[in-house]
Short mmCIF file of C-alpha atoms in Angstrom, two decimals:
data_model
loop_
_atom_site.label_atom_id
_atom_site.label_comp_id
_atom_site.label_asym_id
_atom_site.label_seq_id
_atom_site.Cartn_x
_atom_site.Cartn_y
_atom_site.Cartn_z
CA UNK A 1 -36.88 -108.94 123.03
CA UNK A 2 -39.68 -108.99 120.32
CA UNK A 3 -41.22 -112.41 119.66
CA UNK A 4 -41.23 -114.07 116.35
CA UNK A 5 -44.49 -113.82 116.05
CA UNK A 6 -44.03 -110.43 117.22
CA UNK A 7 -41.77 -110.38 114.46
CA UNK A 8 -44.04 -111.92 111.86
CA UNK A 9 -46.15 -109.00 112.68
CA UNK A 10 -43.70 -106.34 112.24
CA UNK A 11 -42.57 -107.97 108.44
CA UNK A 12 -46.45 -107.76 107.33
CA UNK A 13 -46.62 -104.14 108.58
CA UNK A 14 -43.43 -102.61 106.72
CA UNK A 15 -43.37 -105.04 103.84
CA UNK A 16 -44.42 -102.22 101.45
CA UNK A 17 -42.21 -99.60 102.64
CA UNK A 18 -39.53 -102.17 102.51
CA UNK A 19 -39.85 -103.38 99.68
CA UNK A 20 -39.34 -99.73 98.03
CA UNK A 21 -36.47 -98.87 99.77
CA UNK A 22 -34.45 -102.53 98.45
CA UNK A 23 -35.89 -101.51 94.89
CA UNK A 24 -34.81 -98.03 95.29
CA UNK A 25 -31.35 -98.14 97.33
CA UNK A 26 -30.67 -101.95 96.83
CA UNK A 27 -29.51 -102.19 100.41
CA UNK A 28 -27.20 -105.26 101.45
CA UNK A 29 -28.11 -107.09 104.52
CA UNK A 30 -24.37 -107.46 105.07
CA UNK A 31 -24.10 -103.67 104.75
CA UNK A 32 -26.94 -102.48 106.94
CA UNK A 33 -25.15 -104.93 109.48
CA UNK A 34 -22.38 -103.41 110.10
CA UNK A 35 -23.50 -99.73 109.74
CA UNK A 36 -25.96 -100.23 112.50
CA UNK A 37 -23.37 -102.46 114.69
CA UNK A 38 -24.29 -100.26 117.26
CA UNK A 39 -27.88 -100.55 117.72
CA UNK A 40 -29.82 -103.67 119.74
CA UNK A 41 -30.99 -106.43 117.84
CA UNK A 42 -33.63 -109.43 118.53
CA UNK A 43 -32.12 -112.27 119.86
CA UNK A 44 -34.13 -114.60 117.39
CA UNK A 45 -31.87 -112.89 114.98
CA UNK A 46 -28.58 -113.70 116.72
CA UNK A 47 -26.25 -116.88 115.68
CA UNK A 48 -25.67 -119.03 118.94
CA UNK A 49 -22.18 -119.50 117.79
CA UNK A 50 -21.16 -115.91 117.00
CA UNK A 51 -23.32 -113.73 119.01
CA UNK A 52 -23.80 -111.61 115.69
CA UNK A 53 -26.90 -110.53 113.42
CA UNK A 54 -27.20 -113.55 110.78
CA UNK A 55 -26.83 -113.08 107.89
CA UNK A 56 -27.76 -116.46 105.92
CA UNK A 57 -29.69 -118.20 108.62
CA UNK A 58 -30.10 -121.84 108.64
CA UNK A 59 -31.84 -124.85 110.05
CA UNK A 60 -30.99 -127.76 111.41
CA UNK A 61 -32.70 -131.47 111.64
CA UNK A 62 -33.23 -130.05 115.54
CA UNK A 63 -34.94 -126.55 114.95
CA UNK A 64 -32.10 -124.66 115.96
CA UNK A 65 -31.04 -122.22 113.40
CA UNK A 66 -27.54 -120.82 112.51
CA UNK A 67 -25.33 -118.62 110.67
CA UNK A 68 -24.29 -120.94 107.60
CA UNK A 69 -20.78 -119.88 107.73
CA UNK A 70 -20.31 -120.39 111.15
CA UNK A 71 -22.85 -124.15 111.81
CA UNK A 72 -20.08 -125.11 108.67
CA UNK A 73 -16.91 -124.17 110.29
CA UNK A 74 -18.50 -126.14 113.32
CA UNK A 75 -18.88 -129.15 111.42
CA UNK A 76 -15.19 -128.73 109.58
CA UNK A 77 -13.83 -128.98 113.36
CA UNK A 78 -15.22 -132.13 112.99
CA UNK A 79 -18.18 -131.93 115.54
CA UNK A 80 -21.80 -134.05 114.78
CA UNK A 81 -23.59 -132.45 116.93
CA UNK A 82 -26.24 -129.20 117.72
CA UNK A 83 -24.10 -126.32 118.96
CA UNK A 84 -26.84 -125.30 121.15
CA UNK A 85 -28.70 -128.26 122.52
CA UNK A 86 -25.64 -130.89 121.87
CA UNK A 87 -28.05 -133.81 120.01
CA UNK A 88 -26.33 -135.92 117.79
CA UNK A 89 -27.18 -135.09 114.22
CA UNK A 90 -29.45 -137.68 112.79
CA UNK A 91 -29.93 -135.91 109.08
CA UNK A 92 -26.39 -133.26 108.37
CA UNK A 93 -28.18 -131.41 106.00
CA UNK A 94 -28.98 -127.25 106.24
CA UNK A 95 -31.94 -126.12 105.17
CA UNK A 96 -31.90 -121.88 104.49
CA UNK A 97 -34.26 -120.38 106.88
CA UNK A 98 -35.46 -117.88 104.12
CA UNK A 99 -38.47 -116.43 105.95
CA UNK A 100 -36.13 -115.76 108.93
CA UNK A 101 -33.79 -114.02 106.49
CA UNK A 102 -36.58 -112.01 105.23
CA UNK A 103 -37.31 -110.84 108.47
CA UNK A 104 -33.84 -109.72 109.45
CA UNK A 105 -33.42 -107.93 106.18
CA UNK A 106 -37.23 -106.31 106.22
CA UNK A 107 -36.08 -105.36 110.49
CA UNK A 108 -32.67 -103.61 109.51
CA UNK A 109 -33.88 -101.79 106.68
CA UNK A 110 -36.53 -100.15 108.63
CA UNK A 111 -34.18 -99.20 111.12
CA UNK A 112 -32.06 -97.84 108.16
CA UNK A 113 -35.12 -95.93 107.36
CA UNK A 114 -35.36 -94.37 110.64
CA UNK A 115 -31.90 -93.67 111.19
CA UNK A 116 -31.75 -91.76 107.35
CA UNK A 117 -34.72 -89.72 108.34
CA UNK A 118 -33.79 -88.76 111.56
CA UNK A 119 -30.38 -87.60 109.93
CA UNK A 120 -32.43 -85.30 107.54
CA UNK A 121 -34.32 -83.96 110.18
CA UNK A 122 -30.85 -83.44 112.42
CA UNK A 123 -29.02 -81.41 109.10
CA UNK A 124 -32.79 -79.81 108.55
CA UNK A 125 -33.18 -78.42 112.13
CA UNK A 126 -29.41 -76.96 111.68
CA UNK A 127 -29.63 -75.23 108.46
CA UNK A 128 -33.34 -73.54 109.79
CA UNK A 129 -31.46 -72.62 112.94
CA UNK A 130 -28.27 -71.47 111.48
CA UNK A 131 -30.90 -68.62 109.02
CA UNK A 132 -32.68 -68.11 111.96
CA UNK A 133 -29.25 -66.87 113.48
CA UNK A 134 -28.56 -64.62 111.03
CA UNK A 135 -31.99 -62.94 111.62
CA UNK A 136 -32.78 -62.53 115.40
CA UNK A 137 -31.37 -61.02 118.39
CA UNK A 138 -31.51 -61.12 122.20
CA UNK A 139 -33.87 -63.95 123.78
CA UNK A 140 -34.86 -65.44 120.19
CA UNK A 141 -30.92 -65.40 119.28
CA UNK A 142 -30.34 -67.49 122.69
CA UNK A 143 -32.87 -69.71 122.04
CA UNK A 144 -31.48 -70.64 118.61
CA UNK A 145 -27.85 -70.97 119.99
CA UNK A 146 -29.91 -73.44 122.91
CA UNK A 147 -31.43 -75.39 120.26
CA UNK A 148 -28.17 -75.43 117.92
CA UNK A 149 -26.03 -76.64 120.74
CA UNK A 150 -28.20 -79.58 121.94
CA UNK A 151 -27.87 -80.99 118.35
CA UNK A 152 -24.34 -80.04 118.12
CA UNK A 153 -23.86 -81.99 121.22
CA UNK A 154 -26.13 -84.95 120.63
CA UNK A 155 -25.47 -85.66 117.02
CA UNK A 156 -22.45 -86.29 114.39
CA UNK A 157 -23.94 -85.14 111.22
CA UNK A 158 -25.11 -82.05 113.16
CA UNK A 159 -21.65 -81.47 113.72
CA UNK A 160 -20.49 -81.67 110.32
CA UNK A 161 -23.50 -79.93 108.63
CA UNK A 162 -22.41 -77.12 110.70
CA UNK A 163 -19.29 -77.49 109.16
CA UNK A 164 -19.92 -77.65 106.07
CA UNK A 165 -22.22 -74.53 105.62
CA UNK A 166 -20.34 -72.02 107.34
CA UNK A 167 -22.19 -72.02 110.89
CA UNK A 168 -19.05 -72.22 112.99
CA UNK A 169 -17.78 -68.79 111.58
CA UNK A 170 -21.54 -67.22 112.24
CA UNK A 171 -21.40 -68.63 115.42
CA UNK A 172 -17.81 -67.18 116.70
CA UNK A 173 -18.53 -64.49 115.00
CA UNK A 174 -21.08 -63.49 118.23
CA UNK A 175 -18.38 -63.67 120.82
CA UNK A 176 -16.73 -60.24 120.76
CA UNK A 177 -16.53 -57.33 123.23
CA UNK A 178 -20.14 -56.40 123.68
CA UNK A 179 -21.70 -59.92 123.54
CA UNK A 180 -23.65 -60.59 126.52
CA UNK A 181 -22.34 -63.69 128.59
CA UNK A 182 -25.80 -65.53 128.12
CA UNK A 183 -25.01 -65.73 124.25
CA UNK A 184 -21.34 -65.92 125.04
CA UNK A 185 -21.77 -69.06 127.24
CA UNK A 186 -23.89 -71.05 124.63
CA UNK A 187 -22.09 -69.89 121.41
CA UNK A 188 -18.91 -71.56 123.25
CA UNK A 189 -21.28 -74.69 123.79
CA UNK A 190 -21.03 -75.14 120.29
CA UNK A 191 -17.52 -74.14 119.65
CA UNK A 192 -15.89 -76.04 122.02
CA UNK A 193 -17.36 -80.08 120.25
CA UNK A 194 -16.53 -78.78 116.63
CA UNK A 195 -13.19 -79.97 114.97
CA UNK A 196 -12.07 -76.74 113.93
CA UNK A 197 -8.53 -76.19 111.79
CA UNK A 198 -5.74 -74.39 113.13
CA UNK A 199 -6.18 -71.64 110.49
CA UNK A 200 -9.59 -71.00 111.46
CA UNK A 201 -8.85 -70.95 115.09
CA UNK A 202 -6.21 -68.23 114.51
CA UNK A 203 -8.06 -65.67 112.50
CA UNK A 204 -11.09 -66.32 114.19
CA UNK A 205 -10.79 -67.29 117.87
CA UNK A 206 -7.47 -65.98 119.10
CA UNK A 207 -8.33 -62.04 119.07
CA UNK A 208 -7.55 -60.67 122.19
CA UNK A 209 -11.75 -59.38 122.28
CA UNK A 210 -13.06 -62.98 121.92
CA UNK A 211 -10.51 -64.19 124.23
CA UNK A 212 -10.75 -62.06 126.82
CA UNK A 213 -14.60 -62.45 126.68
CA UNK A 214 -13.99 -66.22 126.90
CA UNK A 215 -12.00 -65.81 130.27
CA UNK A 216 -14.20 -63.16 131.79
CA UNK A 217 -17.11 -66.04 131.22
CA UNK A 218 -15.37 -68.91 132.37
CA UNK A 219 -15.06 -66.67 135.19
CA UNK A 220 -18.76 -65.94 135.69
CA UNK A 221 -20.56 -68.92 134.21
CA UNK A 222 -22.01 -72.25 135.60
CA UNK A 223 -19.65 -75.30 136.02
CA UNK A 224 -20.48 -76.20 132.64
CA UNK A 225 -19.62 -72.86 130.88
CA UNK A 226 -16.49 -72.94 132.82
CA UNK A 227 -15.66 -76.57 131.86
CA UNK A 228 -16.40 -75.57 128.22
CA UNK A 229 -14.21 -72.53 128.43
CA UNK A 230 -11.16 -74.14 129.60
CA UNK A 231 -11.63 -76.92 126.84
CA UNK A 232 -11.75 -73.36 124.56
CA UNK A 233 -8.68 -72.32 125.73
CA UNK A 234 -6.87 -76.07 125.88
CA UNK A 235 -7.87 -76.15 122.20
CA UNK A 236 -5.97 -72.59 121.64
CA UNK A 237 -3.28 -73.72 123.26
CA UNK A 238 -2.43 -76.40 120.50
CA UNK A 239 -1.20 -73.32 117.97
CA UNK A 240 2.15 -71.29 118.04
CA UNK A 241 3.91 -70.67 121.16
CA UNK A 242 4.12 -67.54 120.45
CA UNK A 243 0.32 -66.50 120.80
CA UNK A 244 0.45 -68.77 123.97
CA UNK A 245 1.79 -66.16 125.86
CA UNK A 246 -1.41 -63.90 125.28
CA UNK A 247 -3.80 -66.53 126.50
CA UNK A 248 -2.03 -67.52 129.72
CA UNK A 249 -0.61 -64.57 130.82
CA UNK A 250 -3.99 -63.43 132.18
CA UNK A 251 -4.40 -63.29 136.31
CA UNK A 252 -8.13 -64.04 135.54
CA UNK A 253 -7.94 -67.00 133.56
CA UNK A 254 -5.38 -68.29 136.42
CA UNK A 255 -8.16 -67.32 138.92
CA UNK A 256 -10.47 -69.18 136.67
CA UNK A 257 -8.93 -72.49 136.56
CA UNK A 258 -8.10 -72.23 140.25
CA UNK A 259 -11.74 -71.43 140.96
CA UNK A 260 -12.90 -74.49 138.74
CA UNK A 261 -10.83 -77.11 140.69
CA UNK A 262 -12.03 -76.03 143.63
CA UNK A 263 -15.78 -77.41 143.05
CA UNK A 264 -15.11 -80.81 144.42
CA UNK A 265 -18.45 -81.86 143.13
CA UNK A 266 -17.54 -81.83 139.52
CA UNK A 267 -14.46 -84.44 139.07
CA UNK A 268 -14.75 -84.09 135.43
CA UNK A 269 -14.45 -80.20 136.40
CA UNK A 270 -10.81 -80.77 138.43
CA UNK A 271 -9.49 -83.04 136.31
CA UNK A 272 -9.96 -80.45 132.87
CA UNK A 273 -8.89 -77.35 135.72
CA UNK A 274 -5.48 -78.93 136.65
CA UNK A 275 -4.98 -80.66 132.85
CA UNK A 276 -5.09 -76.62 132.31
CA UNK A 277 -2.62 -75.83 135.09
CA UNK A 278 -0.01 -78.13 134.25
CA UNK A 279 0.01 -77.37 130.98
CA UNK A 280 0.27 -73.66 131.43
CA UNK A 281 3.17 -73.91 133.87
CA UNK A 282 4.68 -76.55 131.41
CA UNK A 283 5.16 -73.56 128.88
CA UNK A 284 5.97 -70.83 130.41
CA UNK A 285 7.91 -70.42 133.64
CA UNK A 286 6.63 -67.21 134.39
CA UNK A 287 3.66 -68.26 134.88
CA UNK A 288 4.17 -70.01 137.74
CA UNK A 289 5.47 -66.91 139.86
CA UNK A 290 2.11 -65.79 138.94
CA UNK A 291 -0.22 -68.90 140.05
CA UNK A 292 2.15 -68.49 143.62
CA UNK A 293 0.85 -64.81 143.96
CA UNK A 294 -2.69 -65.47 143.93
CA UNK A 295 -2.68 -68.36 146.04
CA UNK A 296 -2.63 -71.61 144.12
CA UNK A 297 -0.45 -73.57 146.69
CA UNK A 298 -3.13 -73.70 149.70
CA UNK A 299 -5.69 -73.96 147.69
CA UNK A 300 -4.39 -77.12 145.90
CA UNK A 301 -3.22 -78.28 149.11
CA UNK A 302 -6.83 -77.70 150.42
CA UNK A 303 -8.26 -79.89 148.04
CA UNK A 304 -6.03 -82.77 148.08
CA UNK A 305 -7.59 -85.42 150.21
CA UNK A 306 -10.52 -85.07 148.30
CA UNK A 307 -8.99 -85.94 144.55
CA UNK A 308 -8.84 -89.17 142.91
CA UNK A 309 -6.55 -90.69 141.72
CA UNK A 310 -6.22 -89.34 138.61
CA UNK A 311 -6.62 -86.01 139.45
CA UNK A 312 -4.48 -86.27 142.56
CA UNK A 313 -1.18 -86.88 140.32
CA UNK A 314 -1.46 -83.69 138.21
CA UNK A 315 -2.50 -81.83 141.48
CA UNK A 316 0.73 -83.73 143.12
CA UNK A 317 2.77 -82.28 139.94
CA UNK A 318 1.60 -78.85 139.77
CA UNK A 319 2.79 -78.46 143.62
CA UNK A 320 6.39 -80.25 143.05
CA UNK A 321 6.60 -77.07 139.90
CA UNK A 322 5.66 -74.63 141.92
CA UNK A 323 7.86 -76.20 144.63
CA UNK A 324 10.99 -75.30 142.76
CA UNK A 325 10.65 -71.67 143.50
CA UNK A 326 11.65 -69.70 146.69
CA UNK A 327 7.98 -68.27 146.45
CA UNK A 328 6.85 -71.97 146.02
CA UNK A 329 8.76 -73.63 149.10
CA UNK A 330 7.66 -70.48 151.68
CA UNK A 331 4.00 -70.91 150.27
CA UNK A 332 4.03 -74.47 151.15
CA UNK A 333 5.81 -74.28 154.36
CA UNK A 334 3.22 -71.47 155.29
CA UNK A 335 0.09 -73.96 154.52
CA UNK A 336 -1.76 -75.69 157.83
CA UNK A 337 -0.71 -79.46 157.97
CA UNK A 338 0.92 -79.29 154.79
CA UNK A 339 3.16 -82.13 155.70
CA UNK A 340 0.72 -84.49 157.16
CA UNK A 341 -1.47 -84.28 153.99
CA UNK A 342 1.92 -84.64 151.46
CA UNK A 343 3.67 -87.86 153.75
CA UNK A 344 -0.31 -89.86 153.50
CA UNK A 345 0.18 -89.23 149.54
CA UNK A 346 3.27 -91.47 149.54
CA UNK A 347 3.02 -95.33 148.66
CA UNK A 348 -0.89 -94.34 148.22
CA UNK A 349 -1.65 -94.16 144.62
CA UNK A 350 1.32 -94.69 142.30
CA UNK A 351 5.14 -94.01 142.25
CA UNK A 352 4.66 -90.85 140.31
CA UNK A 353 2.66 -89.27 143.34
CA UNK A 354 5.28 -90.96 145.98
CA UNK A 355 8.06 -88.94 144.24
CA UNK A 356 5.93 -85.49 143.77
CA UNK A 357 5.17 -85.93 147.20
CA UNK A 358 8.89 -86.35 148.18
CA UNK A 359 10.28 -83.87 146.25
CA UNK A 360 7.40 -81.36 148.03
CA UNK A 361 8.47 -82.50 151.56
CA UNK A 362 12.40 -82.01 150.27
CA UNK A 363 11.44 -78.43 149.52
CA UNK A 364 10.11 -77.79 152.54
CA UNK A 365 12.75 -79.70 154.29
CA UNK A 366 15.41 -77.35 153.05
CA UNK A 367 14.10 -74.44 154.57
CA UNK A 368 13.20 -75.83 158.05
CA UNK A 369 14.97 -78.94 158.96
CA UNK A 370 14.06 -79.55 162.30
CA UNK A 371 10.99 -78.45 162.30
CA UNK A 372 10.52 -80.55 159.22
CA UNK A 373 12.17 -83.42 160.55
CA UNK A 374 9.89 -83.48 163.83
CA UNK A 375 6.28 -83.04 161.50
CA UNK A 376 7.28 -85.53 159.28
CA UNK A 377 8.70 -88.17 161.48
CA UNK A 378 5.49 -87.82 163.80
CA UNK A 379 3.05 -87.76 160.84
CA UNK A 380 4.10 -91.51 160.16
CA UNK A 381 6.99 -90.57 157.42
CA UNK A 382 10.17 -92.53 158.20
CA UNK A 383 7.99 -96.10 157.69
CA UNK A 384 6.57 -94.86 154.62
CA UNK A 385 9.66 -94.08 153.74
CA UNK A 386 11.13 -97.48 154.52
CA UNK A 387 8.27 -98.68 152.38
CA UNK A 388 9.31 -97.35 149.59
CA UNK A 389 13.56 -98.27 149.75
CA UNK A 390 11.85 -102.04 150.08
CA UNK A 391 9.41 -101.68 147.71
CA UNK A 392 10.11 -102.26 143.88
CA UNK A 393 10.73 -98.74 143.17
CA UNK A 394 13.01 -96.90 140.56
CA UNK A 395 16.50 -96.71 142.33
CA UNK A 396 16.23 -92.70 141.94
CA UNK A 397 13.21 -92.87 144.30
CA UNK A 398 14.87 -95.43 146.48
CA UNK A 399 17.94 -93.99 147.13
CA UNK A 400 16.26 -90.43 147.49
CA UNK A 401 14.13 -92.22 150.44
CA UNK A 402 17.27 -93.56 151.60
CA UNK A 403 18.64 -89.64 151.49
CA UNK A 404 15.74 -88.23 153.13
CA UNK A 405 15.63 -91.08 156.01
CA UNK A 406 19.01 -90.08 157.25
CA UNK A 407 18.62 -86.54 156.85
CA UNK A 408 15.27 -86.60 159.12
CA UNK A 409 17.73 -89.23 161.86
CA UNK A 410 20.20 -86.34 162.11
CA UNK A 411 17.48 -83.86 162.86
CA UNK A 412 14.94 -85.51 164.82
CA UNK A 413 15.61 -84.52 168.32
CA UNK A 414 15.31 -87.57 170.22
CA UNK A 415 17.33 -90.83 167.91
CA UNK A 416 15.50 -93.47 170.34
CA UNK A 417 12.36 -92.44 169.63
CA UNK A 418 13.29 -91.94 165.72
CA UNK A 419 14.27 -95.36 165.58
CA UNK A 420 11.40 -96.38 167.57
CA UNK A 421 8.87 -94.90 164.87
CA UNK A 422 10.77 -96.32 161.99
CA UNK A 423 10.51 -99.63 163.77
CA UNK A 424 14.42 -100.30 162.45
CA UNK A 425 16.18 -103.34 162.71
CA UNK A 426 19.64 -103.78 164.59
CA UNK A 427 21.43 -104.05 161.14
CA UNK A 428 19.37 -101.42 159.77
CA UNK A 429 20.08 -98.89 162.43
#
């Protein structure tokens, strides 16, 4: 942290330039405060008591210096003492620490200064990019949508300047049927961090050229194009259920999503993959024939162990949908070690996943029971399921536990050693 000294130095070097601005703008300490809340400040400017910028500092009779508002609330609790160094007050009085005060004021306005500037330069660089746009083509027209998407992405008022001058309507205006997925990919960089209204997004983004160009990317691009695209179509998503149907029904955008969960090195990349998935087979139950026809079951199954939590719950979900189909429960039975991987999901993460990962096992259960029975039981199942019908459970889970405990008894070949892997009790057995 700067000195005061330091500080000293730094008042004699902007006085003049701060001096104009207070004339000019008038600017309130207490104002510049808490517009720049965010930014760090020198702890010789801090109040002991409040941890916050002062804003009328004072001194005491031992050199320590203080917010007045909060050294007099200190005293009105009746205390006689220094906050900080705990000295018994010889002399009550405050004394304003005006050249401190001058300092904090002259420091915040010239970080006011450079914050203003830097937003005229932000809104600048966009308007000069946004003509540029409208002028250039191939490599010069993706270097502009480079440069206009790093500010879109870095900066607020970039954002909104966009906004306000009609760049987000040049900008979709480039995704169509013969843009090239170079421009494609960074055009939906932009797109996909603006706030864009409902109206707009219908007569401008939900043609089936743009979004058939979006999928076809998503399909083809780097994690982060794909990531961007599925936040595209997520956003599309919010409008009418009827135009729904158009975006989902596509066998490449299910490939898509499938193919983006799969990178297990990209979390952020799962977790916005299956957010997709689950809400697409949320809407529309055809959809879900579809995801079983091109394979989503082993591949979600595939990935599994490697989740976290968070993503391991909508992954769990996804399968107990698609488990309610006679495609579904043949898919699953067909996966290798399917039922190992489901019964180590139960009791591990929360009671959502426990019951996805029952009703997945049920499922499979019902077409096999013997075979099911014998997996299950040997892949630790009957004393996770006792776990749960002790734990603190909803009763629906419990007594489903309780259900799916005697069902695997009765079909376990040998009872002894069933009993001797649930580790019962006399009175339980």
């Amino acid at each position: 942290m700067p000195s005061y000294d330091a500080l000293m130095g730094f008042e004699t070097s902007f006085k003049g330039c701060v001096f104009s601005v207070l004339d000019s703008e008038k600017l309130d300490l207490k104002l510049l405060i808490e517009e720049m809340d965010s930014i760090d400040v020198p702890s010789v400017f801090i109040c002991p008591i409040s941890l916050e910028p002062m804003q009328e500092p004072v001194t005491l009779c031992t050199g320590q210096t203080y917010d007045r508002s909060n050294i007099l609330k200190w005293f009105s609790l009746g205390h006689k003492t220094c906050p900080t160094t705990m000295q018994e007050l010889w002399d009550e009085s405050i004394t304003p620490n005006n050249t401190l005060k001058h300092l904090i004021l002259t420091w915040f306005s010239q970080k006011y200064l450079e914050m203003k500037k830097k937003l005229e330069d932000v809104e600048g660089r966009v308007l000069e990019t946004l003509e540029t746009l409208k002028k250039v083509k191939g490599q010069s027209r993706v270097k502009a949508l480079k440069d206009l998407r790093k500010l879109v992405v870095s900066h607020v008022c970039a954002r909104k300047t966009l906004l306000e001058n009609g760049g987000v309507g040049l900008v979709s205006s480039l995704l169509g049927p013969f843009t090239s997925h170079v421009v494609g990919c960074e055009a939906i960089g932009i797109i996909v961090n603006l706030d864009l209204s409902s109206d707009f997004k219908r007569k401008n983004l939900m043609r089936p050229s743009k979004v058939s160009l979006i999928v076809d990317i998503m399909n083809e691009g780097t994690i982060e194009t794909k990531m961007n695209c599925a936040k595209l179509i997520q956003m599309l998503l919010m409008e009418e259920k009827e135009t729904k149907i158009e975006i989902v029904s596509s066998l490449s955008l299910l490939v898509g999503l499938l193919r983006l969960v799969r990178d297990k090195k990209h979390q952020n990349g799962i977790l916005i993959g299956l957010t997709l998935i689950k809400k697409v087979l949320c809407s529309h139950e055809s959809i879900r024939t579809s995801m079983i026809s091109i394979g989503a079951i082993p591949q979600l199954i595939e990935i599994l162990p490697s989740l976290n939590n968070e993503c391991l719950e909508i992954a769990l979900y996804i399968l107990e949908i698609l488990s309610t189909l006679e495609e579904g429960k043949l898919a699953l039975k067909e996966c290798p070690n399917i039922i190992p991987n489901v019964v180590k999901m139960l009791m591990r993460v929360s009671e959502n996943c426990t019951q996805f990962a029952l009703s997945i096992l049920w499922a499979i259960y019902k077409l096999a029971p013997e075979e099911c029975a014998s997996k299950a039981v040997e892949a630790g199942l009957a004393s996770k399921l006792l776990l749960v019908i002790q734990s603190g459970c909803n009763p629906v889970l419990k007594q489903m536990s309780s259900e799916f405990l005697k069902m695997c008894s009765v079909n376990y070949s040998t009872s002894s050693i069933f009993i001797s892997k649930c580790m019962l009790t006399t009175t339980i057995q």
